[in-house]
Every structure is written in structure tokens, then in C-alpha cells.
mmCIF file of C-alpha atoms in Angstrom:
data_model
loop_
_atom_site.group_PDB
_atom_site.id
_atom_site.type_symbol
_atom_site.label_atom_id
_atom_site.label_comp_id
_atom_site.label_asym_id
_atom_site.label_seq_id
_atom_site.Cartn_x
_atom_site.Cartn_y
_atom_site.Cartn_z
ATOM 1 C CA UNK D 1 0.000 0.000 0.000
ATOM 2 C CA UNK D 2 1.326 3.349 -0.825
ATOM 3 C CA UNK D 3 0.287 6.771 -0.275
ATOM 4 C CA UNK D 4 -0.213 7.707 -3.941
ATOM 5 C CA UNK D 5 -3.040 4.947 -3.919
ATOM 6 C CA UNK D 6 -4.396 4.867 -0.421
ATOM 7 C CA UNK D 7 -4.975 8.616 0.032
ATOM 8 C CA UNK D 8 -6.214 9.386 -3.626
ATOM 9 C CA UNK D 9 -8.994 6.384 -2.874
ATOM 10 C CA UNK D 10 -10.260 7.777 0.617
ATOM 11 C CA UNK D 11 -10.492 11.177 -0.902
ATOM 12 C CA UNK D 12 -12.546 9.873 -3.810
ATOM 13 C CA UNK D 13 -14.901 7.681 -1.743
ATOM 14 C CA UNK D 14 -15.121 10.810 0.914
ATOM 15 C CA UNK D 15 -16.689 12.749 -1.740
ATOM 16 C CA UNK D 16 -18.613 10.269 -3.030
ATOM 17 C CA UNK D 17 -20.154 9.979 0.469
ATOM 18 C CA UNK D 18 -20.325 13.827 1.094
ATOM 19 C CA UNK D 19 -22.194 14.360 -2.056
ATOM 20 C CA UNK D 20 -24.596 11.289 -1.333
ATOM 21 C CA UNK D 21 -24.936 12.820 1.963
ATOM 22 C CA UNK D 22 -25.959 15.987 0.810
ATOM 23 C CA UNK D 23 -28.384 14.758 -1.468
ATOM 24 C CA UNK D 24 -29.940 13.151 1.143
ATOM 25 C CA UNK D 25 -30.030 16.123 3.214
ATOM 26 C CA UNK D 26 -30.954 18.163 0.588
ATOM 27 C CA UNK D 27 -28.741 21.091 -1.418
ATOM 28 C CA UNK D 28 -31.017 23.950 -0.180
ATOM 29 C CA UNK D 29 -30.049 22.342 3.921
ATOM 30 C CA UNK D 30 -26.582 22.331 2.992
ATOM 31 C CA UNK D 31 -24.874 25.015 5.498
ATOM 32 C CA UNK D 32 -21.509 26.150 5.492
ATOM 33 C CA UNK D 33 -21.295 24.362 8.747
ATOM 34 C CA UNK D 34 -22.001 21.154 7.553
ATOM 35 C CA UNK D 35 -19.664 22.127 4.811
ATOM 36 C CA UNK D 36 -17.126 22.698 7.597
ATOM 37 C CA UNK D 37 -17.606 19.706 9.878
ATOM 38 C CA UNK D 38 -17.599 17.568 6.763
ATOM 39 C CA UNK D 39 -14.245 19.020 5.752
ATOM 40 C CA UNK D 40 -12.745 18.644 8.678
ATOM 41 C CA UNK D 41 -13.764 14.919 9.233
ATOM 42 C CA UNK D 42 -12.785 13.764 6.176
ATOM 43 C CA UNK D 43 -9.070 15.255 6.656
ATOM 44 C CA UNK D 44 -8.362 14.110 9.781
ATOM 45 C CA UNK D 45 -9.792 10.516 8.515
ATOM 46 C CA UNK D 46 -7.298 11.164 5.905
ATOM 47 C CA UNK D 47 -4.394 11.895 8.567
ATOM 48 C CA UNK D 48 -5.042 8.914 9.849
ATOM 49 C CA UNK D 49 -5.196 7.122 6.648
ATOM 50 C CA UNK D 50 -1.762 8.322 5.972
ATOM 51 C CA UNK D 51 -0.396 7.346 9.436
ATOM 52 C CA UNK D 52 -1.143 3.798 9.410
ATOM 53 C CA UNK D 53 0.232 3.494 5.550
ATOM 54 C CA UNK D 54 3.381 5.332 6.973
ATOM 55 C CA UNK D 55 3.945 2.860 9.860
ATOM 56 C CA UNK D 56 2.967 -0.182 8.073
ATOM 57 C CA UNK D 57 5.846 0.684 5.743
ATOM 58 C CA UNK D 58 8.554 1.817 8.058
ATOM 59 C CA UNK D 59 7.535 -1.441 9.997
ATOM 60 C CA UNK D 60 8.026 -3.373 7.007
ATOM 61 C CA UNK D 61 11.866 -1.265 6.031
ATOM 62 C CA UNK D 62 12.386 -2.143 9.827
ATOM 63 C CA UNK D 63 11.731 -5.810 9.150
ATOM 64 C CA UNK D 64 14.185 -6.236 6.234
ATOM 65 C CA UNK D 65 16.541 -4.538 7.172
ATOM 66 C CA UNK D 66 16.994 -6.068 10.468
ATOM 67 C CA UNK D 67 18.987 -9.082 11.050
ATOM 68 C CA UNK D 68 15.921 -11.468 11.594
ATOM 69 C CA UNK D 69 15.422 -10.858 7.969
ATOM 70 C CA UNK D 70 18.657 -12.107 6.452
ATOM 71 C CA UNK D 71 18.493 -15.253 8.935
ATOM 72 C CA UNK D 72 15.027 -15.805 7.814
ATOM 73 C CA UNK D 73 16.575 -15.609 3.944
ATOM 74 C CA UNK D 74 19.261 -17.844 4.589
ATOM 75 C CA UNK D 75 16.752 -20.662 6.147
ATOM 76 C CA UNK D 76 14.535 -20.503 3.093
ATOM 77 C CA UNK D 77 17.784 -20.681 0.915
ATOM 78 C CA UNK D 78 18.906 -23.780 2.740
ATOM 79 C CA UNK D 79 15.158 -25.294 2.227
ATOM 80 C CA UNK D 80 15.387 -24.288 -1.328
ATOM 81 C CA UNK D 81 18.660 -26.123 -2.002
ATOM 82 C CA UNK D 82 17.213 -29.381 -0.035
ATOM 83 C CA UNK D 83 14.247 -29.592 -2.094
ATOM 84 C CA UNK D 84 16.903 -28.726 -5.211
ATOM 85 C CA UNK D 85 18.919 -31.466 -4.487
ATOM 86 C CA UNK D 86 16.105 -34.034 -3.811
ATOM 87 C CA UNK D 87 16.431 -34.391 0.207
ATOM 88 C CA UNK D 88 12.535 -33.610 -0.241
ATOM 89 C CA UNK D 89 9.616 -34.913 -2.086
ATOM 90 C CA UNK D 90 6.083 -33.763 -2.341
ATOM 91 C CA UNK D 91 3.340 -36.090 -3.518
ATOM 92 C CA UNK D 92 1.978 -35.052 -7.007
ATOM 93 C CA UNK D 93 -1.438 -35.606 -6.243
ATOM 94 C CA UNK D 94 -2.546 -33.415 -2.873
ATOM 95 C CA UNK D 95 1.353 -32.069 -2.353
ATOM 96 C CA UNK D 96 2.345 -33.307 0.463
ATOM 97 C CA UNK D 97 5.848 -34.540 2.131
ATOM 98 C CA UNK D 98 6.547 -37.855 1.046
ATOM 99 C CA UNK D 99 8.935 -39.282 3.617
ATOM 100 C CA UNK D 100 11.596 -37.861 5.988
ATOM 101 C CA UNK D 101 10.531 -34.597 6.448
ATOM 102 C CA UNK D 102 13.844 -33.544 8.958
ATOM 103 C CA UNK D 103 15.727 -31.462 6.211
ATOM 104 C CA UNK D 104 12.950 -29.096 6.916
ATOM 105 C CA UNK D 105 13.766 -28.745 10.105
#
């Protein structure tokens, strides 16, 4: 998720809403207040919006670039060259471990 798609879509659904809003209301009720208040809740929705998209993807930077990530890399690399070199065999039909499973472990 990214900001030039998450924030673009809650602005476009915000005014979708405001407008259906309004039309339920009715144009001639719509007061500046309203207006206002509408405004205001829809940008700090947006804030918000933009907060958890900007954690989510510092948390994720954090992840890889930490050394849990690299360890985590190397294990699938050493799974990947077990079931390379045959130490593991799946069952064609429902895909599951034929065998000794330990080289998994």
C-alpha cells in the first residue's frame, strides 16, 4: 500500500459519500457548517489514513533490514537447495511430504 493509492482512494470515496450525503439532506439544507464539519472529518480521517500506511511501511523497512530478515533468507535458501537437491519430495497428487521430512527442520 502506498500513499499515492491509499490517500487518492479515501479522498474519492469521501466525496462520493459527502455528495450522497448531501443529497440526502438536501442542497437547499446544505450550510456552510455542515460544509465545515464535513471538511474537517474527512481530513483528519485522511491523517489517519496516511499514518497507518506510513507505519505499516517503516515497519516493514524495519523488518528487512533487520537481522531477523537475512536469517530468515538464509533458512529458506537452505530449504530451497534441499528440495533442489532431492532431500525432499512432495506427492503429485494433494502435495504433500513424502517421507523424511527432517531437512525441513
Amino acid at each position: 500500500i502506498d500513499l499515492t493509492l491509499a490517500v487518492p482512494i479515501y479522498l474519492t470515496g469521501a466525496v462520493v459519500l459527502s455528495y450522497k450525503q448531501w443529497q440526502r439532506v438536501g442542497f437547499s439544507k446544505v450550510t456552510p457548517m455542515l460544509i465545515s464539519s464535513t471538511l474537517i472529518s474527512h481530513i483528519a480521517l485522511a491523517a489517519v489514513v496516511s499514518f497507518i500506511v506510513c507505519a505499516m511501511q517503516s515497519s516493514i523497512r524495519a523488518k528487512l533490514e533487520s537481522d531477523d530478515a537475512l536469517s530468515l533468507l538464509k533458512a529458506f535458501r537452505e530449504v530451497f537447495r534441499g528440495i533442489c537437491d532431492g532431500n525432499l519430495v512432495l506427492d503429485p497428487q494433494n502435495y504433500k511430504i513424502v517421507g523424511d521430512a527432517t531437512s525441513l527442520e
